[in-house]
Tab-separated table of C-alpha atoms in Angstrom:
chain	number	residue	atom	x	y	z
A	1	MET	CA	0.000	0.000	0.000
A	2	HIS	CA	2.926	2.372	-0.512
A	3	VAL	CA	3.213	5.006	-3.224
A	4	GLY	CA	6.391	6.662	-4.396
A	5	ALA	CA	8.103	9.323	-6.459
A	6	LEU	CA	11.319	9.362	-8.486
A	7	PHE	CA	13.157	12.690	-8.669
A	8	GLU	CA	15.975	13.117	-11.188
A	9	PHE	CA	18.435	15.978	-10.635
A	10	THR	CA	21.453	17.483	-12.370
A	11	LYS	CA	24.215	18.442	-9.959
A	12	PRO	CA	24.901	22.171	-9.655
A	13	PRO	CA	27.774	23.628	-11.693
A	14	GLY	CA	31.096	23.094	-9.979
A	15	ALA	CA	29.812	20.380	-7.652
A	16	GLY	CA	32.748	18.353	-6.412
A	17	ALA	CA	33.123	14.609	-6.023
A	18	GLY	CA	31.829	14.812	-2.459
A	19	PHE	CA	28.587	16.649	-3.287
A	20	LEU	CA	26.298	13.661	-2.780
A	21	SER	CA	28.036	12.319	0.318
A	22	GLU	CA	27.832	15.791	1.875
A	23	THR	CA	24.176	16.042	0.861
A	24	LEU	CA	23.403	12.689	2.463
A	25	LYS	CA	25.310	13.591	5.629
A	26	GLY	CA	23.341	16.819	5.951
A	27	MET	CA	20.075	14.944	5.476
A	28	ARG	CA	20.880	12.448	8.229
A	29	GLU	CA	21.768	15.251	10.614
A	30	GLU	CA	18.199	16.557	10.472
A	31	ARG	CA	16.712	15.472	13.801
A	32	ALA	CA	13.444	17.398	13.848
A	33	VAL	CA	11.041	14.985	12.145
A	34	PRO	CA	7.428	16.247	12.191
A	35	ALA	CA	4.235	14.408	11.330
A	36	PRO	CA	3.468	12.552	9.141
A	37	TRP	CA	7.106	11.390	8.862
A	38	ASN	CA	7.250	10.397	12.543
A	39	LEU	CA	3.936	8.497	12.673
A	40	LYS	CA	4.130	4.849	13.650
A	41	LEU	CA	1.433	2.186	13.663
A	42	VAL	CA	-0.088	1.334	17.008
A	43	GLU	CA	0.323	-2.407	17.477
A	44	GLY	CA	-2.503	-4.427	18.973
A	45	PRO	CA	-6.118	-5.398	18.282
A	46	LEU	CA	-8.149	-3.031	16.125
A	47	VAL	CA	-10.665	-1.997	18.765
A	48	GLY	CA	-12.298	1.317	19.504
A	49	PRO	CA	-10.126	2.426	22.463
A	50	ARG	CA	-7.023	1.897	20.324
A	51	LEU	CA	-8.090	4.534	17.815
A	52	PRO	CA	-6.381	6.493	16.311
A	53	LEU	CA	-4.101	3.785	14.967
A	54	MET	CA	-1.027	6.020	14.627
A	55	ARG	CA	1.197	7.582	17.251
A	56	GLU	CA	4.224	9.856	17.009
A	57	GLU	CA	7.676	8.298	17.336
A	58	LYS	CA	9.971	10.510	19.442
A	59	ASP	CA	13.280	9.252	18.016
A	60	VAL	CA	13.156	8.431	14.289
A	61	ASP	CA	16.087	6.287	13.129
A	62	LEU	CA	17.200	8.188	10.025
A	63	ASP	CA	19.907	5.614	9.267
A	64	HIS	CA	17.024	3.208	8.568
A	65	HIS	CA	14.870	5.622	6.584
A	66	VAL	CA	17.574	7.463	4.594
A	67	ARG	CA	19.592	5.146	2.382
A	68	HIS	CA	22.368	5.425	-0.184
A	69	SER	CA	22.479	3.457	-3.441
A	70	ALA	CA	24.699	3.489	-6.519
A	71	LEU	CA	23.939	2.379	-10.057
A	72	PRO	CA	26.173	-0.132	-11.866
A	73	HIS	CA	28.236	1.375	-14.661
A	74	PRO	CA	26.993	2.773	-16.966
A	75	GLY	CA	24.288	4.458	-14.908
A	76	GLY	CA	21.659	4.879	-17.599
A	77	GLN	CA	17.896	5.118	-17.437
A	78	ARG	CA	17.508	1.347	-17.789
A	79	GLU	CA	19.726	0.698	-14.766
A	80	LEU	CA	17.814	3.315	-12.784
A	81	GLY	CA	14.514	1.685	-13.763
A	82	ILE	CA	15.725	-1.733	-12.620
A	83	LEU	CA	16.821	-0.358	-9.251
A	84	VAL	CA	13.594	1.576	-8.638
A	85	SER	CA	11.509	-1.450	-9.657
A	86	ARG	CA	13.308	-3.527	-7.045
A	87	LEU	CA	13.031	-0.877	-4.330
A	88	HIS	CA	9.310	-0.393	-4.999
A	89	SER	CA	8.754	-4.162	-4.732
A	90	ASN	CA	9.821	-4.240	-1.070
A	91	GLN	CA	7.278	-3.640	1.657
A	92	LEU	CA	7.825	-0.963	4.264
A	93	ASP	CA	8.740	-2.014	7.790
A	94	LEU	CA	5.442	-1.743	9.691
A	95	HIS	CA	7.288	-1.421	13.007
A	96	LYS	CA	8.754	1.963	12.007
A	97	PRO	CA	7.384	5.201	10.519
A	98	LEU	CA	6.105	4.273	7.075
A	99	TRP	CA	8.510	5.895	4.619
A	100	GLU	CA	11.951	5.539	3.030
A	101	MET	CA	14.228	7.764	0.957
A	102	HIS	CA	16.986	6.444	-1.322
A	103	LEU	CA	19.685	8.760	-2.671
A	104	VAL	CA	20.949	7.195	-5.908
A	105	GLU	CA	24.318	8.183	-7.337
A	106	GLY	CA	26.045	7.115	-10.549
A	107	LEU	CA	23.450	8.412	-13.002
A	108	GLU	CA	25.055	9.440	-16.285
A	109	ARG	CA	25.824	13.024	-17.292
A	110	ASN	CA	26.511	14.359	-13.804
A	111	ARG	CA	23.068	13.511	-12.469
A	112	PHE	CA	21.600	11.733	-9.456
A	113	ALA	CA	18.171	10.559	-8.355
A	114	ILE	CA	16.065	10.415	-5.222
A	115	TYR	CA	13.429	7.722	-4.786
A	116	MET	CA	10.854	8.284	-2.024
A	117	LYS	CA	8.197	5.838	-0.899
A	118	MET	CA	5.452	6.439	1.647
A	119	HIS	CA	2.491	4.433	2.865
A	120	HIS	CA	-0.821	5.608	1.457
A	121	SER	CA	-2.267	5.842	4.967
A	122	LEU	CA	-0.003	8.857	5.548
A	123	ILE	CA	-0.671	10.833	2.393
A	124	ASP	CA	-2.412	10.821	-0.948
A	125	GLY	CA	-0.681	11.825	-4.171
A	126	VAL	CA	-1.678	15.481	-4.104
A	127	SER	CA	-0.789	16.107	-0.449
A	128	GLY	CA	2.488	14.198	-0.771
A	129	ILE	CA	3.693	16.108	-3.819
A	130	ARG	CA	2.659	19.451	-2.322
A	131	MET	CA	4.540	18.715	0.878
A	132	ILE	CA	7.735	17.442	-0.762
A	133	LEU	CA	7.854	20.323	-3.260
A	134	ARG	CA	7.853	22.768	-0.357
A	135	THR	CA	11.475	21.697	0.252
A	136	LEU	CA	12.522	22.811	-3.263
A	137	SER	CA	13.101	26.334	-4.568
A	138	PRO	CA	12.895	28.163	-7.925
A	139	ASP	CA	16.181	29.871	-6.968
A	140	PRO	CA	19.224	27.921	-8.269
A	141	GLU	CA	21.491	29.843	-5.891
A	142	LYS	CA	19.661	28.916	-2.696
A	143	ARG	CA	21.553	26.620	-0.336
A	144	GLY	CA	21.011	25.140	3.115
A	145	MET	CA	17.668	23.623	2.140
A	146	GLY	CA	16.252	20.990	4.468
A	147	ALA	CA	15.473	17.363	3.683
A	148	PHE	CA	12.067	16.225	2.482
A	149	TRP	CA	11.000	14.882	5.871
A	150	THR	CA	11.649	18.177	7.691
A	151	VAL	CA	8.450	19.630	6.219
A	152	GLY	CA	5.370	18.622	8.147
A	153	ALA	CA	1.692	18.839	7.431
A	154	GLY	CA	0.247	22.288	6.878
A	155	LYS	CA	-3.163	23.694	7.672
A	156	ARG	CA	-6.348	22.022	6.480
A	157	ARG	CA	-8.588	24.371	4.543
A	158	HIS	CA	-12.353	24.070	4.367
A	159	ARG	CA	-14.773	25.446	1.820
A	160	ASP	CA	-16.759	27.169	4.542
A	161	GLU	CA	-13.691	28.542	6.373
A	162	GLN	CA	-14.521	32.117	5.413
A	163	ALA	CA	-18.228	31.767	6.182
A	164	PRO	CA	-19.703	33.950	8.955
A	165	ALA	CA	-19.631	32.431	12.425
A	166	ARG	CA	-22.792	30.599	13.455
A	167	GLY	CA	-24.237	30.031	16.876
A	168	PRO	CA	-24.252	26.509	18.312
A	169	LEU	CA	-27.934	25.874	17.581
A	170	ASP	CA	-27.621	27.244	14.043
A	171	ALA	CA	-24.523	25.120	13.476
A	172	LEU	CA	-26.239	21.994	14.792
A	173	PHE	CA	-29.255	22.571	12.570
A	174	ALA	CA	-27.055	23.260	9.524
A	175	THR	CA	-25.037	20.093	10.164
A	176	ALA	CA	-28.221	18.029	10.391
A	177	VAL	CA	-29.567	19.531	7.173
A	178	GLU	CA	-26.256	18.982	5.361
A	179	GLY	CA	-26.097	15.394	6.607
A	180	ALA	CA	-29.639	14.639	5.482
A	181	GLY	CA	-29.016	16.266	2.112
A	182	ALA	CA	-25.806	14.294	1.657
A	183	ALA	CA	-27.574	11.018	2.483
A	184	ILE	CA	-30.376	11.739	0.006
A	185	ALA	CA	-27.908	12.705	-2.739
A	186	LEU	CA	-25.820	9.615	-2.037
A	187	GLY	CA	-28.902	7.418	-2.282
A	188	ARG	CA	-29.831	8.938	-5.627
A	189	ALA	CA	-26.285	8.356	-6.906
A	190	GLY	CA	-26.476	4.732	-5.783
A	191	VAL	CA	-29.750	4.225	-7.630
A	192	GLU	CA	-28.321	5.789	-10.784
A	193	LEU	CA	-25.239	3.569	-10.609
A	194	GLY	CA	-27.500	0.553	-10.154
A	195	LYS	CA	-29.433	1.440	-13.290
A	196	ALA	CA	-26.186	2.023	-15.201
A	197	SER	CA	-25.009	-1.472	-14.291
A	198	LEU	CA	-28.000	-2.927	-16.132
A	199	ASP	CA	-27.515	-1.146	-19.454
A	200	ASP	CA	-24.798	0.295	-21.678
A	201	GLY	CA	-25.706	3.942	-21.307
A	202	GLY	CA	-23.357	6.894	-20.939
A	203	LEU	CA	-22.653	6.427	-17.226
A	204	SER	CA	-20.055	3.772	-16.478
A	205	ALA	CA	-20.933	1.652	-13.455
A	206	PRO	CA	-18.341	0.009	-11.191
A	207	TYR	CA	-17.879	-3.767	-11.091
A	208	ARG	CA	-18.550	-4.189	-14.799
A	209	SER	CA	-14.912	-4.536	-15.831
A	210	PRO	CA	-14.394	-7.340	-18.368
A	211	ASP	CA	-11.893	-10.108	-17.695
A	212	SER	CA	-8.452	-9.192	-19.023
A	213	ALA	CA	-4.737	-9.645	-18.445
A	214	LEU	CA	-4.943	-6.824	-15.896
A	215	GLY	CA	-6.939	-8.925	-13.406
A	216	GLY	CA	-6.218	-11.811	-11.062
A	217	GLN	CA	-4.035	-12.222	-8.001
A	218	LEU	CA	-0.708	-10.401	-7.832
A	219	GLY	CA	2.702	-11.310	-6.519
A	220	GLY	CA	4.939	-8.871	-4.709
A	221	GLN	CA	7.373	-7.965	-7.496
A	222	ARG	CA	6.886	-4.763	-9.476
A	223	ARG	CA	8.050	-3.264	-12.735
A	224	PHE	CA	8.345	0.462	-13.356
A	225	ALA	CA	8.532	2.338	-16.652
A	226	THR	CA	8.460	6.036	-17.525
A	227	GLN	CA	7.630	8.376	-20.364
A	228	GLN	CA	7.933	12.160	-20.595
A	229	TYR	CA	6.045	14.382	-23.037
A	230	ASP	CA	5.683	18.071	-23.745
A	231	LEU	CA	2.694	19.306	-21.728
A	232	GLU	CA	1.742	21.999	-24.225
A	233	LEU	CA	1.403	19.392	-26.984
A	234	ILE	CA	-1.003	17.335	-24.851
A	235	LYS	CA	-3.021	20.495	-24.165
A	236	ASP	CA	-3.079	21.325	-27.890
A	237	LEU	CA	-4.353	17.836	-28.656
A	238	ALA	CA	-7.066	18.185	-26.020
A	239	ARG	CA	-8.159	21.501	-27.521
A	240	ALA	CA	-8.201	20.022	-31.020
A	241	ALA	CA	-10.337	17.107	-29.808
A	242	ASP	CA	-12.571	19.437	-27.753
A	243	CYS	CA	-11.902	17.440	-24.602
A	244	THR	CA	-10.080	17.940	-21.326
A	245	LEU	CA	-6.436	17.241	-20.574
A	246	ASN	CA	-7.547	14.329	-18.395
A	247	ASP	CA	-9.563	12.913	-21.301
A	248	MET	CA	-6.449	13.000	-23.470
A	249	VAL	CA	-4.454	11.215	-20.745
A	250	LEU	CA	-7.150	8.523	-20.705
A	251	TYR	CA	-7.020	8.276	-24.501
A	252	LEU	CA	-3.246	7.805	-24.599
A	253	SER	CA	-3.527	5.141	-21.893
A	254	SER	CA	-6.362	3.438	-23.774
A	255	ALA	CA	-4.485	3.404	-27.077
A	256	ALA	CA	-1.378	1.932	-25.454
A	257	LEU	CA	-3.434	-0.701	-23.610
A	258	ARG	CA	-5.341	-1.707	-26.728
A	259	ARG	CA	-2.126	-2.401	-28.619
A	260	TYR	CA	-0.471	-4.098	-25.635
A	261	LEU	CA	-3.419	-6.419	-25.000
A	262	GLY	CA	-3.626	-7.221	-28.697
A	263	GLU	CA	-0.031	-8.460	-28.622
A	264	HIS	CA	0.155	-10.011	-25.149
A	265	GLY	CA	-3.397	-11.112	-24.487
A	266	THR	CA	-6.873	-10.521	-25.831
A	267	ILE	CA	-8.742	-7.258	-26.324
A	268	PRO	CA	-12.054	-7.708	-24.452
A	269	ASP	CA	-15.284	-7.142	-26.370
A	270	ARG	CA	-16.386	-4.687	-23.703
A	271	SER	CA	-14.299	-1.648	-22.858
A	272	LEU	CA	-11.836	-1.636	-20.020
A	273	THR	CA	-12.693	0.911	-17.359
A	274	ALA	CA	-10.494	3.355	-15.466
A	275	GLY	CA	-10.699	4.411	-11.849
A	276	VAL	CA	-9.783	8.092	-11.880
A	277	PRO	CA	-9.006	9.723	-8.498
A	278	VAL	CA	-10.384	13.227	-8.029
A	279	ASN	CA	-8.730	15.684	-5.656
A	280	LEU	CA	-11.207	16.965	-3.050
A	281	ARG	CA	-8.790	19.466	-1.493
A	282	GLU	CA	-8.875	23.202	-1.762
A	283	ALA	CA	-5.960	24.778	-3.649
A	284	ASP	CA	-4.321	25.999	-0.414
A	285	ASP	CA	-5.009	22.894	1.673
A	286	GLU	CA	-1.595	21.714	2.973
A	287	SER	CA	-2.826	18.934	5.253
A	288	THR	CA	-1.844	15.289	4.915
A	289	GLY	CA	-3.981	12.168	4.955
A	290	ASN	CA	-6.341	11.270	2.117
A	291	ALA	CA	-8.939	13.520	0.511
A	292	ILE	CA	-9.777	11.934	-2.820
A	293	GLY	CA	-12.918	11.043	-4.706
A	294	MET	CA	-13.226	8.543	-7.521
A	295	LEU	CA	-14.715	8.473	-11.010
A	296	VAL	CA	-15.202	5.362	-13.140
A	297	ALA	CA	-14.847	5.979	-16.887
A	298	GLU	CA	-14.893	3.914	-20.067
A	299	LEU	CA	-11.579	3.710	-21.920
A	300	GLY	CA	-13.034	2.663	-25.261
A	301	THR	CA	-10.453	-0.096	-25.687
A	302	ASN	CA	-12.993	-2.013	-27.799
A	303	ILE	CA	-13.141	0.849	-30.345
A	304	ALA	CA	-10.564	0.784	-33.140
A	305	ASP	CA	-11.079	4.292	-34.523
A	306	PRO	CA	-9.092	6.877	-32.500
A	307	LEU	CA	-11.611	9.709	-32.892
A	308	GLU	CA	-14.531	7.482	-31.959
A	309	ARG	CA	-12.589	6.307	-28.925
A	310	ILE	CA	-11.929	9.891	-27.822
A	311	ALA	CA	-15.637	10.648	-28.203
A	312	ALA	CA	-16.558	7.620	-26.073
A	313	ILE	CA	-14.088	8.619	-23.340
A	314	LYS	CA	-15.318	12.201	-23.396
A	315	ALA	CA	-18.965	11.132	-23.056
A	316	SER	CA	-18.179	8.721	-20.227
A	317	THR	CA	-16.132	11.164	-18.153
A	318	ALA	CA	-18.763	13.880	-18.671
A	319	GLU	CA	-21.446	11.616	-17.204
A	320	ALA	CA	-19.224	10.592	-14.295
A	321	LYS	CA	-18.393	14.211	-13.485
A	322	ARG	CA	-22.058	15.192	-13.782
A	323	LEU	CA	-23.036	12.576	-11.224
A	324	GLN	CA	-20.311	13.657	-8.804
A	325	SER	CA	-21.054	17.361	-9.255
A	326	GLU	CA	-24.620	16.725	-8.087
A	327	LEU	CA	-23.277	15.430	-4.769
A	328	PRO	CA	-22.758	17.925	-1.939
A	329	PRO	CA	-19.168	18.050	-0.646
A	330	ALA	CA	-20.146	16.138	2.491
A	331	ALA	CA	-21.217	13.142	0.375
A	332	ARG	CA	-18.238	12.857	-1.972
A	333	THR	CA	-16.011	10.835	0.340
A	334	SER	CA	-18.949	8.520	1.080
A	335	TYR	CA	-19.505	8.167	-2.657
A	336	THR	CA	-15.923	6.945	-3.032
A	337	LEU	CA	-16.579	4.387	-0.291
A	338	LEU	CA	-19.760	3.367	-2.101
A	339	LEU	CA	-17.688	2.612	-5.205
A	340	ASN	CA	-14.800	0.856	-3.477
A	341	GLY	CA	-16.339	-0.493	-0.277
A	342	PRO	CA	-17.349	-3.957	-1.570
A	343	TYR	CA	-13.933	-4.418	-3.166
A	344	ILE	CA	-12.076	-3.389	0.008
A	345	ALA	CA	-14.248	-5.750	2.049
A	346	GLY	CA	-13.315	-8.557	-0.342
A	347	LEU	CA	-9.616	-7.805	0.082
A	348	ILE	CA	-9.925	-7.870	3.862
A	349	ALA	CA	-11.801	-11.174	3.622
A	350	GLY	CA	-8.986	-12.685	1.574
A	351	LEU	CA	-10.922	-12.792	-1.696
A	352	GLY	CA	-8.479	-10.614	-3.641
A	353	GLY	CA	-8.181	-11.756	-7.237
A	354	ASN	CA	-11.346	-13.856	-6.950
A	355	ALA	CA	-13.911	-11.102	-6.616
A	356	PRO	CA	-15.154	-8.403	-9.015
A	357	VAL	CA	-13.117	-5.192	-9.155
A	358	PRO	CA	-14.665	-1.732	-9.490
A	359	PHE	CA	-12.487	-0.853	-12.505
A	360	SER	CA	-9.791	-2.353	-14.719
A	361	VAL	CA	-6.914	0.072	-14.166
A	362	GLY	CA	-6.153	3.125	-12.062
A	363	ILE	CA	-5.209	6.243	-14.053
A	364	SER	CA	-4.296	9.476	-12.261
A	365	ASN	CA	-3.186	12.966	-13.224
A	366	VAL	CA	-1.482	14.808	-10.369
A	367	PRO	CA	-0.660	18.526	-10.708
A	368	GLY	CA	2.965	19.392	-10.108
A	369	PRO	CA	5.151	22.507	-10.207
A	370	SER	CA	4.824	24.848	-13.173
A	371	GLU	CA	8.354	26.228	-12.839
A	372	THR	CA	11.832	24.715	-12.729
A	373	LEU	CA	12.850	23.850	-9.177
A	374	TYR	CA	16.185	23.234	-7.439
A	375	PHE	CA	17.442	21.412	-4.354
A	376	ASN	CA	20.573	23.097	-3.006
A	377	GLY	CA	21.440	24.159	-6.556
A	378	ALA	CA	20.671	20.783	-8.166
A	379	LYS	CA	18.146	21.202	-10.983
A	380	LEU	CA	15.042	18.994	-10.935
A	381	ASP	CA	14.958	17.433	-14.423
A	382	ALA	CA	12.040	15.048	-14.023
A	383	LEU	CA	9.577	13.859	-11.411
A	384	PHE	CA	7.853	10.495	-11.932
A	385	PRO	CA	5.073	9.021	-9.772
A	386	LEU	CA	4.865	5.381	-8.654
A	387	SER	CA	1.625	3.927	-7.350
A	388	LEU	CA	0.271	0.930	-5.487
A	389	LEU	CA	-1.310	-2.185	-6.973
A	390	LEU	CA	-4.052	-4.375	-5.531
A	391	HIS	CA	-5.383	-7.796	-6.502
A	392	GLY	CA	-7.392	-7.446	-9.694
A	393	ASN	CA	-5.541	-4.287	-10.767
A	394	ALA	CA	-2.118	-5.287	-12.121
A	395	LEU	CA	-1.398	-1.871	-13.624
A	396	ASN	CA	-1.465	1.759	-12.563
A	397	ILE	CA	-0.716	4.711	-14.830
A	398	THR	CA	-0.091	8.027	-13.102
A	399	CYS	CA	1.165	11.227	-14.693
A	400	LEU	CA	2.497	14.352	-13.043
A	401	SER	CA	3.120	17.728	-14.645
A	402	SER	CA	6.405	19.483	-13.976
A	403	ALA	CA	7.910	22.601	-15.580
A	404	GLY	CA	6.168	22.183	-18.929
A	405	LYS	CA	6.486	18.383	-19.095
A	406	LEU	CA	3.988	15.621	-18.441
A	407	ASN	CA	5.777	12.734	-16.712
A	408	PHE	CA	4.127	9.295	-16.855
A	409	GLY	CA	4.914	6.509	-14.401
A	410	PHE	CA	3.760	2.965	-15.220
A	411	THR	CA	3.648	0.628	-12.204
A	412	GLY	CA	2.933	-3.000	-13.085
A	413	ALA	CA	2.918	-6.438	-11.489
A	414	ARG	CA	6.016	-8.239	-12.736
A	415	ASP	CA	4.484	-11.734	-12.906
A	416	THR	CA	1.258	-10.552	-14.559
A	417	LEU	CA	2.370	-7.998	-17.152
A	418	PRO	CA	5.458	-9.049	-19.135
A	419	HIS	CA	7.439	-6.428	-21.052
A	420	LEU	CA	5.847	-3.460	-19.297
A	421	GLN	CA	8.306	-1.162	-21.086
A	422	ARG	CA	6.506	-1.914	-24.360
A	423	LEU	CA	3.296	-0.460	-22.946
A	424	ALA	CA	5.178	2.761	-22.254
A	425	LEU	CA	6.636	2.793	-25.768
A	426	TYR	CA	3.211	2.139	-27.280
A	427	MET	CA	1.950	5.275	-25.589
A	428	GLY	CA	4.624	7.253	-27.426
A	429	ASP	CA	3.531	5.684	-30.711
A	430	SER	CA	-0.083	6.548	-29.920
A	431	LEU	CA	0.907	10.138	-29.255
A	432	ASP	CA	2.586	10.301	-32.671
A	433	GLU	CA	-0.486	8.874	-34.383
A	434	ILE	CA	-3.064	11.124	-32.729
A	435	THR	CA	-0.840	14.168	-33.340
A	436	LYS	CA	-0.811	13.409	-37.070
A	437	THR	CA	-4.595	13.073	-36.990
A	438	LEU	CA	-5.504	16.124	-34.914
A	439	LEU	CA	-2.566	18.422	-35.663
A	440	PRO	CA	-1.411	17.480	-39.180
A	441	LYS	CA	0.574	20.690	-39.656
A	442	ARG	CA	2.907	19.565	-36.892
A	443	LYS	CA	4.131	16.602	-38.932
A	444	ARG	CA	6.800	18.728	-40.599
A	445	THR	CA	8.393	19.633	-37.258
A	446	ARG	CA	8.087	16.273	-35.511
A	447	LYS	CA	11.756	15.348	-36.030
A	448	ALA	CA	12.786	18.416	-34.065
A	449	GLY	CA	10.591	17.344	-31.175
A	450	ARG	CA	11.892	13.818	-30.580
A	451	ALA	CA	12.365	12.978	-26.937
A	452	LYS	CA	15.590	12.345	-25.116
A	453	ARG	CA	13.660	9.990	-22.835
A	454	THR	CA	12.169	6.582	-23.452
A	455	ALA	CA	10.807	3.909	-21.169
A	456	SER	CA	12.705	2.306	-18.314
A	457	SER	CA	11.671	-0.903	-16.670
A	458	ASN	CA	12.826	-3.878	-14.687
A	459	GLY	CA	12.447	-6.086	-17.706
A	460	GLY	CA	14.558	-8.337	-19.861
A	461	ASN	CA	14.707	-6.031	-22.872
A	462	LYS	CA	16.638	-2.823	-22.990
A	463	ALA	CA	13.858	-0.298	-23.300
A	464	ARG	CA	15.510	3.053	-22.795
A	465	ALA	CA	18.175	4.573	-24.967
A	466	PRO	CA	20.483	6.933	-23.078
A	467	ARG	CA	19.341	10.531	-23.131
A	468	LYS	CA	21.585	12.653	-25.311
A	469	PRO	CA	22.644	16.221	-24.605
A	470	ALA	CA	21.386	19.054	-26.760
A	471	GLY	CA	22.771	18.947	-30.277
A	472	ALA	CA	23.396	15.212	-30.260
A	473	SER	CA	22.508	13.001	-33.186
A	474	LYS	CA	18.967	11.681	-33.582
A	475	PRO	CA	18.048	8.459	-31.731
A	476	LYS	CA	18.012	5.258	-33.701
A	477	PRO	CA	14.612	3.919	-34.830
A	478	LYS	CA	12.902	1.268	-32.731
A	479	ALA	CA	13.504	-2.355	-33.606
A	480	LYS	CA	10.328	-4.041	-34.776
A	481	GLY	CA	8.463	-5.867	-32.028
A	482	SER	CA	11.376	-6.245	-29.631
A	483	GLY	CA	11.219	-3.205	-27.419
A	484	ALA	CA	14.979	-2.876	-27.839
A	485	GLY	CA	16.752	0.191	-29.117
A	486	ALA	CA	13.576	2.158	-28.476
A	487	ARG	CA	13.223	5.451	-30.229
A	488	ALA	CA	12.605	8.481	-28.102
A	489	SER	CA	9.062	9.668	-27.614
A	490	LYS	CA	8.845	13.019	-25.901
A	491	SER	CA	6.940	15.372	-28.189
A	492	SER	CA	7.266	19.106	-28.508
A	493	GLY	CA	5.706	21.645	-30.764
């Protein structure tokens, strides 16, 4: 149940050979560890008096949580992907605060990486990224910046925070009215989902996912692959298709999955569905914990025509958002439990992999920083998300925007999804194809926009060509059907 993030940095100009060792030493000297980084599970029976189930640890052992790794020579993207896949496969120690940080040296071209993993009970994706980014700066000259775990939870914001103060009786009455309204709205949503499960209308109901290679029981080993694209291109495609950025993310995922399943399994007659987390926080909410809703949307994987598939995705997400928008804020968390509750109960009962799942694959889009950021002068080049997998969902695709790029992280079950790096490469191919369809005038400049980044994965095939510095020769074309020698796939205008 842990999630993670991979940060790739370029060392600051003039950084000596001891830059990373000094950085690590400074990190381990940080002794003030606030919540949620100092929270430890309370051991014992899960009974009422034991709640809450977390307590603060007074002395956090940073030698356990802060670790140092080095890549084998040459330290390319493939070697980094193999290491991160292995690190993400290991469970967190439940007897200690539920997080780890790995400083990774040996990355080519004077770069290094930081891999963080945290248990989902501490944070969700939005709160985690917001908190960690507060330790970075847009100033490349700033030094003396603290480690990630020195930043604690901020203030929780509420929609009614600026509302006039109410007396106790007024507040009690308002709470009762809001609660009754939320229950009524939730009941209506449940009825509508029940009707949707009986027909093939616009609203996608949970627990109607077709059998596919993405289902079944999972082992503990993970694979991880990445792709990075130009954010403005994705936005241009969304505008050309008259859909949202999230719809275009779903389309690219759908197109890659359709090709992958066609080669490694069977494309189901009914569409795969996506569980799409929705952030329920206010823009200035800096609290931790989880505050997410959930939409279920059709991916149109059973539709061959790209434009028809985009239309199907657009219609499905519009219906899902309509249903959620009709819920008052007090009911949206309960709505998420309504969608996932039966599945979670099945997992607790030990039925994972043998019970229906609410959706086929989790697909998330997490907002990140819009500007270039630095850590003690080291430039943040890329930021990739890693997610959790549960029985019945062998794949998660999460993207995160950062300084004009859209960074995709593919987390897959190693035993269930072979050659995960090909799925990442297929997304790049799908981006090329839909760009030619929706933005044909860009075809003449495509060669200038080839990526320096391809997929990395803990797989048997070499799936990532080394990134080349500016002015280097063009990458070699991809070998047919092998996933080796992959051509780059970042797109720019």
